Each structure stands twice: as structure tokens, then as C-alpha cells.
C-alpha atoms as one frame of an Amber mdcrd trajectory, in Angstrom:
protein
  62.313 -29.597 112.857  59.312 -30.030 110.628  55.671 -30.680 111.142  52.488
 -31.201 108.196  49.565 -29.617 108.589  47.581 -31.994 106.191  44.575 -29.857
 106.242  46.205 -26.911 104.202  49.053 -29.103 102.897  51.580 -26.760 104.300
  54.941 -27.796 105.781  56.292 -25.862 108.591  59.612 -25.874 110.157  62.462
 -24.206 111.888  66.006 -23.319 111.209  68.794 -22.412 113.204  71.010 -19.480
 112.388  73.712 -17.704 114.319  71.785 -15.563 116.067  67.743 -16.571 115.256
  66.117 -19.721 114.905  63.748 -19.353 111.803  59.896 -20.079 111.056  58.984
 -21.400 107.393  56.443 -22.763 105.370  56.695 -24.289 102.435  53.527 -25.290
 100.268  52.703 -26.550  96.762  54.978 -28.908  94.269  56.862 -27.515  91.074
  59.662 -24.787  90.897  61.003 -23.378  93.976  59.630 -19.984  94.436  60.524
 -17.584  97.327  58.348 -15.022  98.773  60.477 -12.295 100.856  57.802 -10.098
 102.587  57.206  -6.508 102.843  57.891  -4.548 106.100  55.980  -6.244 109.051
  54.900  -8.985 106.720  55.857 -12.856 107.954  55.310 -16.509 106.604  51.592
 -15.853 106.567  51.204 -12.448 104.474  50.353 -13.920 101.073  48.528 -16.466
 102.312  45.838 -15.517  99.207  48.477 -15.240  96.753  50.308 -18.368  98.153
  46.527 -20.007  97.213  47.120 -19.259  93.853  50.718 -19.989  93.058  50.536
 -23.569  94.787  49.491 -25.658  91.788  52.066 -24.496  90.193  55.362 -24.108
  92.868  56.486 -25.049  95.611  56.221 -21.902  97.557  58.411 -21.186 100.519
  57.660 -18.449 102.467  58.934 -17.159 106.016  59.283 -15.039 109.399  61.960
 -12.893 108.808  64.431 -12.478 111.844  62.608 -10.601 114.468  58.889 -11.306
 112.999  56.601 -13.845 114.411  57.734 -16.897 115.562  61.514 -16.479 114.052
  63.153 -15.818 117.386  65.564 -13.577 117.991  68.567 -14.507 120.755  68.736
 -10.980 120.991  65.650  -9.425 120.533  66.347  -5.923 121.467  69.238  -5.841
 118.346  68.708  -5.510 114.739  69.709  -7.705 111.487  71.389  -5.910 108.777
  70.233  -6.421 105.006  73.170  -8.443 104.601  72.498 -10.623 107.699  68.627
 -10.737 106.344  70.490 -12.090 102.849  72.637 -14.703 104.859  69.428 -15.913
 106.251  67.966 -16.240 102.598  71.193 -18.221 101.822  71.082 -20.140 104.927
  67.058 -21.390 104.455  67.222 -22.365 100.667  70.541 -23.958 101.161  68.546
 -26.317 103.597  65.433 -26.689 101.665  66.836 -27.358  97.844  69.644 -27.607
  96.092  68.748 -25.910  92.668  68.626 -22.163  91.892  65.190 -20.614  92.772
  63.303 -17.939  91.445  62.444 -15.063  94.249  59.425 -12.459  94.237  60.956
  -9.835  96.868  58.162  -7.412  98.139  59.495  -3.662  99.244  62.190  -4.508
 102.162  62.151  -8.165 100.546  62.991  -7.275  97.447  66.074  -5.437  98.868
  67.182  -8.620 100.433  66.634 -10.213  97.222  69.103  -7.827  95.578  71.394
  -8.412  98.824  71.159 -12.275  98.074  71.955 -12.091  94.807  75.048 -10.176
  95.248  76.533 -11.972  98.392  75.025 -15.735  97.008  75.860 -15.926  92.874
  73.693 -18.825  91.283  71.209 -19.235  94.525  68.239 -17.058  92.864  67.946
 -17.578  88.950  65.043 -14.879  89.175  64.012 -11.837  91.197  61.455 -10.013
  90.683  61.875  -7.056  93.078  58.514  -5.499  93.626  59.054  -1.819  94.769
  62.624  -2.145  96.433  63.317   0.107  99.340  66.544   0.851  98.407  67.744
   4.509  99.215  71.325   3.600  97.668  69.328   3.240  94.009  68.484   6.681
  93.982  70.655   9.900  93.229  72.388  11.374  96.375  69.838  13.991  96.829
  67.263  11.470  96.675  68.721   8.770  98.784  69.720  11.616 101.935  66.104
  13.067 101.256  64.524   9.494 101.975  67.085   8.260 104.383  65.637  11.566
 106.589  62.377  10.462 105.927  62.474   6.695 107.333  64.214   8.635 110.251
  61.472  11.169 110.708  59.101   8.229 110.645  61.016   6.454 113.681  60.605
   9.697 115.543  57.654  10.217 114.970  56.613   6.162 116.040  58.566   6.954
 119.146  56.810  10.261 120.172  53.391   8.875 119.173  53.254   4.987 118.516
  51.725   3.132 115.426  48.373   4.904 115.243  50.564   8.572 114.913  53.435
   7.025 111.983  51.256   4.610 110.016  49.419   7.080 107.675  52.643   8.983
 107.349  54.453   5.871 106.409  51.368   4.747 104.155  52.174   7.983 102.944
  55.765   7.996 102.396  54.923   4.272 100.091  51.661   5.397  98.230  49.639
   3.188 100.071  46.192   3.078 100.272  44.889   2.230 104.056  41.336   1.771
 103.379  42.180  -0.487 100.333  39.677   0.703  98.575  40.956  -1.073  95.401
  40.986  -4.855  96.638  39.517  -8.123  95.371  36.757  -9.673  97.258  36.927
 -12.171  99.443  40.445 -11.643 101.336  41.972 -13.408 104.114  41.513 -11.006
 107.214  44.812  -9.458 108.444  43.501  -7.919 111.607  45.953  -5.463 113.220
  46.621  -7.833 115.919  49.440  -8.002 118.691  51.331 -10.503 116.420  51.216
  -7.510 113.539  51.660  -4.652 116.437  54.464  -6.287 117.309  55.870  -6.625
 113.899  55.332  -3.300 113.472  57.177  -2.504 116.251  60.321  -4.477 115.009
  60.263  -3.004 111.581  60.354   0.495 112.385  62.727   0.464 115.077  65.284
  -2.063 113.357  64.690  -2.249 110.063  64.039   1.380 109.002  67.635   1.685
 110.455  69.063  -0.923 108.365  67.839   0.747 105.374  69.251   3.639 106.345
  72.385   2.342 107.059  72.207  -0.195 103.627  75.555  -1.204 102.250  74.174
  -2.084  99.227  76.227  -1.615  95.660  74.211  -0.878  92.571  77.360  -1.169
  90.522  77.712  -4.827  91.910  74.011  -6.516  90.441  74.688  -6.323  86.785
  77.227  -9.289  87.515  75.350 -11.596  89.461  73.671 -13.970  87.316  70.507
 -12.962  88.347  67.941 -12.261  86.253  66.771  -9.345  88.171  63.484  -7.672
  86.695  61.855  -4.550  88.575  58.333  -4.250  89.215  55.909  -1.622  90.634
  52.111  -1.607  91.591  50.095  -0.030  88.962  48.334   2.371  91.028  51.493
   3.481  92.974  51.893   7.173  92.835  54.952   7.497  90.496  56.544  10.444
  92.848  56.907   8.135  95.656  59.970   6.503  97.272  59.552   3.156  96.441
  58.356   3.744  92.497  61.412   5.937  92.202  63.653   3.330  93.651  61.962
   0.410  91.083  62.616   3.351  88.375  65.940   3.150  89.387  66.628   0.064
  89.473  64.921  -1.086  85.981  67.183   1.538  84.299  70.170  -0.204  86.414
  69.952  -3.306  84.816  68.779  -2.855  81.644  64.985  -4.101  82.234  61.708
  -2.521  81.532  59.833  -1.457  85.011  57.077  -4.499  84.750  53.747  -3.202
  86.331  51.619  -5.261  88.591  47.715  -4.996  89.528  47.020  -2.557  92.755
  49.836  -0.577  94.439  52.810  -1.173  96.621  50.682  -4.276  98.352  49.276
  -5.752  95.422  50.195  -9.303  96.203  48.310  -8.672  99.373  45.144  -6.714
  98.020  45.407  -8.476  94.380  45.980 -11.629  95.170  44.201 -13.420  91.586
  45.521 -10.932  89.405  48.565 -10.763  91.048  49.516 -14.369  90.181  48.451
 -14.185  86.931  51.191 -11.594  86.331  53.597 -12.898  88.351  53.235 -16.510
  86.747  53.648 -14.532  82.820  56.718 -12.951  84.439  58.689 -15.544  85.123
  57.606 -17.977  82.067  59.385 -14.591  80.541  56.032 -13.914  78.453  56.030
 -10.065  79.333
């Protein structure tokens, strides 16, 4: 099912899946591009950067399982990462039949690596922005984060959003106040829509990270050209720079730095772009 919103020259559909029926949006002309959200992020989330990248793509973006308007048949159960891959497979399968490149933001970015490995020859690039990938780090590392995202659950259930967001803005380097943003942003009020999100994400998919079957040894052979990124101002102790450490000394790439932090693409959308467009015309 698909619908045109002429005024913003977006196209927005559905897809069934086993399990979900999924929301997407796709926007702009050129080479596919994929944008896999961070955490409680959906189809909307880079609206600003999705501004910017139009001219020169044809942008899809999406409500991941459980998000939004991509309803669940099951709402009260999680998706694995591999399921969350599938669904990748599943939605560009439908909407083109050409490899596409893939900017994967935090818990994107893992399902980027997930897609590559479980889908050869679907992505031709992924650039995985700040991966939340436990199973990248050292075994100290990974159990010491794993405990972490399940502190952070705990502490959601024992005292709700406004109790585990600083902790969790914590755990990622993130700025709340976002201090260090461009002007002139799209407001992203904390609304139900994004409570609920919220919601979804740490009770499912803080588990599924935990419980990630991912195999580093497995995403030198995909085809993929797989380059790691991190937000420049993102502490470099954190879990998510380690885990784009990690993976840049996996597969042989430099660690590519973006403008702002773990959300850049959200709180720098203009510069953002710009990098991301020198990226992938491999000029960096």
C-alpha cells in the first residue's frame, strides 16, 4: 500500500512481514540510500538530514518493528537483530532491485552489520555510525556493557524514562541539552509517539543487544564495504566509540569521524551530509 504526499514529495507505504506490518518513506531520486535509526528513532528522525540528502538519493527510511506506526502482531514480544536484518532484507527486496548503500545509526548500524552478513550483495555500503555491538568488544568489555544495558532496564523499570535517560545519555556520550546543534532544527518534542518508543527500545531492544548473535569473524566476507564512523565530540571512553574502535580495526578501515556526537545526523544535520555524501563518493 502506498500513498504521495505531494507537498513534501515523500512516498509512504506499508509492508507486510511475518509478524509486523511495516511503515516507510521513501524520498528523493538517485542512489538508493538507507537510513537505519538509532534507538527510539523511526521513519521521521532525520527528517533534517533526509532534507539534505534528497537531491541527491533516493532516501528510504523507516519504523522499525515495534516503533511508530510499524505494528507489531505481538506487541508485548521483541524482534531479535537478526529478525530486525530480515526486515531490512524484506523492505529493499520490495522497493529495488540493485545493491544499496546503508548509513546505520547506533542500534541501526548493528542491523546493518546483521544485514550484511545474513543478505550478501543487498548493501554495497555501510557506514555504521557508532554500532552498539557488545560482541565487538573484548570479553571483559562486552560482559561489562552487557550489565550496563541491563542496569539501565532496571533502573527504567524502578523509575521510568525521566530516572534512565541521563544514565543512558550517559552510558552513549550524549549530550541532552544539545548544546552543540545547528540552528534551525526540526522539533522532536518528547511526545507519547517518542515515550512510547522509548518504552519499546529499552524493554526489547536493550535485550536483544544483550542477547546479540552477532559474529565479528563473519563481516570481513560479506562484500560489504563496511566503513566505521563515530561523532567527533563522542567521549572516546564510551561504549559506543569503543565498539566503532572495534570494529574499524575489524575490517581493516580507518574510524571516519563525523560532525557532533553519537546523534550527529540528528543535531548536525548540514554538516552531517556533507560528510556522509564525501564518504560514500569514497573521497575520505
Amino acid at each position: 500500500m502506498t500513498a504521495t504526499d505531494t507537498a513534501t514529495t515523500t512516498t509512504v507505504g506499508t509492508l507486510d512481514v511475518p509478524g509486523a506490518v511495516l511503515h516507510h518513506q521513501v524520498r528523493g531520486t538517485g542512489p538508493t540510500l538507507l537510513i537505519s535509526q538509532s534507538g527510539e528513532g523511526d521513519a521521521d528522525r532525520s527528517t533534517d538530514l533526509v532534507d539534505r540528502l534528497a537531491d541527491s538519493y533516493r532516501v528510504i527510511t523507516y519504523d522499525r518493528r515495534g516503533l511508530s506506526r510499524s505494528r507489531l502482531d505481538a506487541p508485548e514480544r521483541g524482534a531479535t537483530l537478526t529478525e530486525h536484518a530480515d526486515d531490512v532484507h524484506r523492505l529493499l527486496t520490495a522497493l529495488t532491485d540493485a545493491p544499496v548503500l546503508m548509513l546505520g545509526c547506533s542500534l541501526g548500524a548493528v542491523i546493518g552489520l546483521h544485514t550484511a552478513v545474513r543478505h550478501p550483495g543487498l548493501i554495497h555500503t555501510l557506514v555504521a555510525h557508532e554500532p552498539v555491538a557488545p560482541r565487538l568488544l573484548s570479553d571483559r568489555e562486552r560482559t561489562h556493557h552487557e550489565r550496563e544495558l541491563i542496569g539501565l532496564q532496571e533502573l527504567y523499570d524502578q523509575g521510568g524514562l525521566g530516572a534512565a535517560l541521563p544514565e543512558i545519555a550517559r552510558t552513549l556520550g550524549i549530550d541532552p541539552a544539545r548544546t552543540d546543534a545547528e540552528p534551525g532544527l526540526t522539533p522532536q518534542p518528547m511526545d507519547a509517539r517518542r515515550i512510547s518508543n522509548f518504552d519499546h527500545f529499552i524493554r526489547h531492544d536493550f535485550g536483544a543487544i544483550v542477547h546479540d548473535t552477532l559474529d565479528p569473524s563473519a563481516l570481513a566476507g560479506t562484500g560489504t564495504r563496511i566503513i566505521p564512523a563515530a561523532g567527533r565530540t563522542t567521549p572516546r571512553t564510551v561504549f559506543d566509540y569503543l565498539c566503532a574502535a572495534s570494529l574499524a580495526e575489524l575490517v581493516g578501515h580507518e574510524l571516519v569521524e563525523f560532525p557532533g556526537g553519537h546523534n550527529g545526523n540528528t543535531s548536525h544535520p548540514e554538516a552531517y551530509a556533507t560528510r556522509l555524501r564525501q564518504v560514500l563518493a569514497g573521497t575520505c
